[in-house]
mmCIF file of C-alpha atoms in Angstrom:
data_model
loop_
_atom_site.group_PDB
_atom_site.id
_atom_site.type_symbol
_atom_site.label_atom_id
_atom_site.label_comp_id
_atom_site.label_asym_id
_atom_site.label_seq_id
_atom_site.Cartn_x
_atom_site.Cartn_y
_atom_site.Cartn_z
ATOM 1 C CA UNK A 1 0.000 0.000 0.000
ATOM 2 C CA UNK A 2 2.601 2.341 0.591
ATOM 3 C CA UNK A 3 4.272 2.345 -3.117
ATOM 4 C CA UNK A 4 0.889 2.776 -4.060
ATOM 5 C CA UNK A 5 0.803 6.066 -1.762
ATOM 6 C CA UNK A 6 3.916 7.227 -3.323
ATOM 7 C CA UNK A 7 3.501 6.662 -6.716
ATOM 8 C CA UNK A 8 -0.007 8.581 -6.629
ATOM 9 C CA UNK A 9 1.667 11.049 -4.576
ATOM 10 C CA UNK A 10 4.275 11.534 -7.545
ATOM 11 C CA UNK A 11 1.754 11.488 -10.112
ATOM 12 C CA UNK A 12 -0.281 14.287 -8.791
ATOM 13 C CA UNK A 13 3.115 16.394 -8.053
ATOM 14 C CA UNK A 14 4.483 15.826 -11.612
ATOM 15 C CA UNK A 15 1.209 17.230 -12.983
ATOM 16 C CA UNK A 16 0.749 19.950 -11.036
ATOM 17 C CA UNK A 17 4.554 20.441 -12.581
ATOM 18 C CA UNK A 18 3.107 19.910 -15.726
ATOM 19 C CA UNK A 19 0.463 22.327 -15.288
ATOM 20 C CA UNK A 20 2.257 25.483 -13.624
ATOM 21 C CA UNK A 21 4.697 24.826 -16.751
ATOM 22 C CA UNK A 22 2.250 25.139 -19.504
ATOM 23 C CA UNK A 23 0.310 27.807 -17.739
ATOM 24 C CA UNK A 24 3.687 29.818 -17.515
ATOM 25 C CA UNK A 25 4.652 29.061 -21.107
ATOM 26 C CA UNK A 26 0.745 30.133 -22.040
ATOM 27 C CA UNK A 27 0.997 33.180 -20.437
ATOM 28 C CA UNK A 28 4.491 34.274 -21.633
ATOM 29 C CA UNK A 29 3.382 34.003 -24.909
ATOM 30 C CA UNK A 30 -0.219 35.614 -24.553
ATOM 31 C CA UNK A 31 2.206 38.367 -22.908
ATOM 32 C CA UNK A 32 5.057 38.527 -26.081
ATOM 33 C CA UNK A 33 2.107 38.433 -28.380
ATOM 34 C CA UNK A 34 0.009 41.179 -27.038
ATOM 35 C CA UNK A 35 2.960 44.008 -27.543
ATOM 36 C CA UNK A 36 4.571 45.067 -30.593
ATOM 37 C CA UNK A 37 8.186 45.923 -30.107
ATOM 38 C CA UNK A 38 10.017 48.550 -32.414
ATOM 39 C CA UNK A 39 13.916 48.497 -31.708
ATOM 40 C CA UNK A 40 17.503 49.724 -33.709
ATOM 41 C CA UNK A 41 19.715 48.304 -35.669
ATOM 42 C CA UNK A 42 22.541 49.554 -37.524
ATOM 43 C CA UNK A 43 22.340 48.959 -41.352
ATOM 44 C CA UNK A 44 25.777 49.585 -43.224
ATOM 45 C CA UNK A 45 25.105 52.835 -45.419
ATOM 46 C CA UNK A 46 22.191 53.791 -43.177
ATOM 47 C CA UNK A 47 23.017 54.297 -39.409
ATOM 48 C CA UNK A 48 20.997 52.722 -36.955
ATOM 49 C CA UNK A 49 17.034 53.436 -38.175
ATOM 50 C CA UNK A 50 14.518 51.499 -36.692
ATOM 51 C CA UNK A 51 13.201 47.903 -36.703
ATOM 52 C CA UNK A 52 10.680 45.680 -35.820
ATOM 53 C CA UNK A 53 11.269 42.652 -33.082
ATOM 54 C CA UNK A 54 12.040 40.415 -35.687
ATOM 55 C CA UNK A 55 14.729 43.289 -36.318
ATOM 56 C CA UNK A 56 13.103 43.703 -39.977
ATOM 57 C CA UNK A 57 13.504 47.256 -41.113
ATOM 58 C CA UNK A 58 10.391 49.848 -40.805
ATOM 59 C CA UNK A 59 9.687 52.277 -43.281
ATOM 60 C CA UNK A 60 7.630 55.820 -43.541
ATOM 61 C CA UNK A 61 5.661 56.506 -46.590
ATOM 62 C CA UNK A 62 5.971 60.400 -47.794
ATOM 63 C CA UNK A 63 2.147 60.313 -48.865
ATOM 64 C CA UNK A 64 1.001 59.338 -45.428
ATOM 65 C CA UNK A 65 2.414 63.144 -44.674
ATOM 66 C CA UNK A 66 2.346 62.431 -40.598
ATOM 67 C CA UNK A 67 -0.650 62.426 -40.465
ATOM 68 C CA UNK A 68 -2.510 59.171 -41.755
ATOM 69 C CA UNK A 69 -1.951 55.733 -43.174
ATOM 70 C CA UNK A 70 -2.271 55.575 -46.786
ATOM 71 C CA UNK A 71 -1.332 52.758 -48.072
ATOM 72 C CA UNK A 72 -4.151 50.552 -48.510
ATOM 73 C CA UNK A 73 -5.440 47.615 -51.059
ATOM 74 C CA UNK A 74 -2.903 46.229 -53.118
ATOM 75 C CA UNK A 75 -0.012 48.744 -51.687
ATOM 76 C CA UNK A 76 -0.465 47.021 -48.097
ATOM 77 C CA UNK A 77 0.183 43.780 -49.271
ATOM 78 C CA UNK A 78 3.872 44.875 -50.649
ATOM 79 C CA UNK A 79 4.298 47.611 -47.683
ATOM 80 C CA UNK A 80 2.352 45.578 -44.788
ATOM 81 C CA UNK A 81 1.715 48.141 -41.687
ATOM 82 C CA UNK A 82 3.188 47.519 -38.172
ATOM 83 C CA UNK A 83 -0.142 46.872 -36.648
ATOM 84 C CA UNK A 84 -0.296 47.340 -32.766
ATOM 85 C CA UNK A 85 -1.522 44.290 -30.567
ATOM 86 C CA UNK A 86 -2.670 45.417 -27.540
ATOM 87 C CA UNK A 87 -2.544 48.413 -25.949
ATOM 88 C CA UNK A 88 0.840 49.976 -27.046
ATOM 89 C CA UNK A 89 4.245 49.153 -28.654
ATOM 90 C CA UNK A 90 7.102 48.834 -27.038
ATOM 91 C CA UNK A 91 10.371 50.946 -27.403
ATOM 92 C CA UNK A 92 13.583 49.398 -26.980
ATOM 93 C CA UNK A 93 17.452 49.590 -27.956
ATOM 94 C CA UNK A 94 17.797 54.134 -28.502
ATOM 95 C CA UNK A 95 13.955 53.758 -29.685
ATOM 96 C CA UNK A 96 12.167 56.598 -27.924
ATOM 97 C CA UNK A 97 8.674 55.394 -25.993
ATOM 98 C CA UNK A 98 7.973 58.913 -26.452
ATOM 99 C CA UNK A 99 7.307 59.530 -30.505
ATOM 100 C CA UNK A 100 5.504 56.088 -30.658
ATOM 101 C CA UNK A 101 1.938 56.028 -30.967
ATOM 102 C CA UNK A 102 -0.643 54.790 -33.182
ATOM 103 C CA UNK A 103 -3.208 55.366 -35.784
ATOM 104 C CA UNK A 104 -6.514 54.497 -37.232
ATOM 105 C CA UNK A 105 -6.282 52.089 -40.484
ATOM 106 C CA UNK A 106 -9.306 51.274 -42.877
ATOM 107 C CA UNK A 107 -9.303 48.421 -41.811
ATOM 108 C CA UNK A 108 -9.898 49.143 -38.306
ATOM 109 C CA UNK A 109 -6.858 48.224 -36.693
ATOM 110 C CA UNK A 110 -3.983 50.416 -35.357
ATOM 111 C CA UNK A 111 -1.057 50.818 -37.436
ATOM 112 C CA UNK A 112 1.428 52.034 -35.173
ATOM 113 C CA UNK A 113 4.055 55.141 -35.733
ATOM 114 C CA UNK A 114 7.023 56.852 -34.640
ATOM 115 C CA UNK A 115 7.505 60.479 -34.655
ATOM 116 C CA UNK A 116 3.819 60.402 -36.376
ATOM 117 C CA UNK A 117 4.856 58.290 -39.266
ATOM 118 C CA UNK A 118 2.845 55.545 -39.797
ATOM 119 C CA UNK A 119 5.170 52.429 -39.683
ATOM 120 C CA UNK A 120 5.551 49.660 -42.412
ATOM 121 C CA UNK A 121 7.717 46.600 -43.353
ATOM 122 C CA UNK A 122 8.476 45.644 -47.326
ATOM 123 C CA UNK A 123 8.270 42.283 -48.408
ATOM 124 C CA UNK A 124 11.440 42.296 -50.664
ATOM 125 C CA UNK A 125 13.226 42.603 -47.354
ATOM 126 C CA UNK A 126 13.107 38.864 -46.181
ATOM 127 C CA UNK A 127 15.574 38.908 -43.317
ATOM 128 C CA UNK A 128 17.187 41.486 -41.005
ATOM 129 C CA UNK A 129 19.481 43.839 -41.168
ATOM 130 C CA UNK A 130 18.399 44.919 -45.077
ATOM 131 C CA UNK A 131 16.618 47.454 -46.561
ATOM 132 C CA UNK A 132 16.005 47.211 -50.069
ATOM 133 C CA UNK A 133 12.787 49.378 -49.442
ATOM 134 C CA UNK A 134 15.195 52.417 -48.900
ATOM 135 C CA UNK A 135 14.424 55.608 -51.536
ATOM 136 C CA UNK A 136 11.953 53.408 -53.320
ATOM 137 C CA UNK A 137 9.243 55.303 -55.596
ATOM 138 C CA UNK A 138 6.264 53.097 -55.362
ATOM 139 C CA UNK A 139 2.731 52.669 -54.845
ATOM 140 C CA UNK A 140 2.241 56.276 -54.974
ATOM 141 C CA UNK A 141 5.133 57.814 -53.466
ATOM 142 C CA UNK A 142 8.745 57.551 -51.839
ATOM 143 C CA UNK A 143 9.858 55.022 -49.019
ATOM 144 C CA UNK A 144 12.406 56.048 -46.632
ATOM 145 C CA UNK A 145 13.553 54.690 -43.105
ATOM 146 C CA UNK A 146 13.625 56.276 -39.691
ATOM 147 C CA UNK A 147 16.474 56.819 -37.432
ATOM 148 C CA UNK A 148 15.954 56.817 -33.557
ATOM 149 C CA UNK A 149 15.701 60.326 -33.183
ATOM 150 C CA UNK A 150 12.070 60.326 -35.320
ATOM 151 C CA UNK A 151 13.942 61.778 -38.893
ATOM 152 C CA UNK A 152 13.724 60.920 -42.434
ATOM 153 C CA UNK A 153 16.989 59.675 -43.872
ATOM 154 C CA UNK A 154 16.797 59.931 -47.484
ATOM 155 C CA UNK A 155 20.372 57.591 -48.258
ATOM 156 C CA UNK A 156 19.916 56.688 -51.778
ATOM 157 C CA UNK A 157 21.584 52.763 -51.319
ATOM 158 C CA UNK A 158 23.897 52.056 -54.170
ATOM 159 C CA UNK A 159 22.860 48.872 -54.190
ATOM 160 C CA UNK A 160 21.629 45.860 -51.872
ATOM 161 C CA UNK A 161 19.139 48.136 -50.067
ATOM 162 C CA UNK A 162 21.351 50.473 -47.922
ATOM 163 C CA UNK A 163 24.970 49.548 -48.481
ATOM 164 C CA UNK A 164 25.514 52.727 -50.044
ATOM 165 C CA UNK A 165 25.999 56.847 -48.900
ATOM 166 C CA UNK A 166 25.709 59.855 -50.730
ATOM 167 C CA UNK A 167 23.581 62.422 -48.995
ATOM 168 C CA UNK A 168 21.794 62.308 -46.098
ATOM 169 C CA UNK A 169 18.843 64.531 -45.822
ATOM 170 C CA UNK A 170 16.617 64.438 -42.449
ATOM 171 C CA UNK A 171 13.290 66.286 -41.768
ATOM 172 C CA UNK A 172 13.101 66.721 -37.903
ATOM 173 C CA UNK A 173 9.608 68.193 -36.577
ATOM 174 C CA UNK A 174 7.093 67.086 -34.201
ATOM 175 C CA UNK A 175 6.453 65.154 -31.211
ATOM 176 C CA UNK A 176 4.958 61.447 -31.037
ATOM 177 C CA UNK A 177 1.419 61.098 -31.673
#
């Protein structure tokens, strides 16, 4: 009778093991998935602009004007938005909590920004640490990438998306929104 004791005894302990485990693995990624985190990376020919947590580079859209997203239809599927899960994304690495914020798509989701610029990923760019987006004239307009500090850098890359330098140009005003 008394194996029997124990072996029940270290049944129910293992599970109850088994269970804080999961529940702790459930809630860390409930947690992870309801934040979107926009960080910095350094991109050769660029400086360091900003990136998503998969440290794929984020782009503004001169159209959009700080102001709205407005990129829609066809243009969202090359230039998908950062959309915000949750309540509010999360700076980290020189990214400033202080010009994030978000803002109304069609769709009605948040697309979230960063020194008012609505914030978007390309698909050409299919790893991190590129940015073949950089000084591209599509969909309606010019795509540029953001440093930390909330300005425009208009590199044009030589070639491989950012490897290159000739001017920099930077447009500066505002606060977060």
């Amino acid at each position: 009778m008394q194996v029997n004791k124990l072996s029940v005894m270290l049944a129910v302990v293992g599970a109850a093991l088994l269970l804080i485990g999961v529940q702790s693995a459930v809630g860390a990624r409930s947690t992870s998935r309801s934040s979107v985190v926009v960080s910095a990376r350094t991109v050769p020919g660029l400086g360091k602009i900003l990136v998503n947590g998969a440290g794929r580079t984020l782009y503004m859209f001169v159209p959009d004007k700080r102001s709205r997203v407005t990129c829609h239809a066809v243009c969202s599927r090359i230039w998908p938005p950062l959309f915000l899960k949750g309540t509010k994304a999360v700076a980290k690495g020189g990214v400033k909590a202080s010009l994030l914020g978000s803002d109304k798509d069609s769709t009605g989701g948040r697309v979230v920004t960063y020194n008012r610029w609505p914030l978007y990923t390309y698909v050409a760019d299919r790893k991190a640490g590129v940015a073949y987006g950089q000084a591209v004239n599509q969909n309606g307009g010019l795509w540029y990438v953001l440093s930390t500090s909330g300005a425009v850098i208009k590199v044009k890359p030589h070639s491989g998306g950012g490897g290159g330098t000739t001017t920099t140009t930077t447009t500066t005003s505002g606060g977060g929104g």
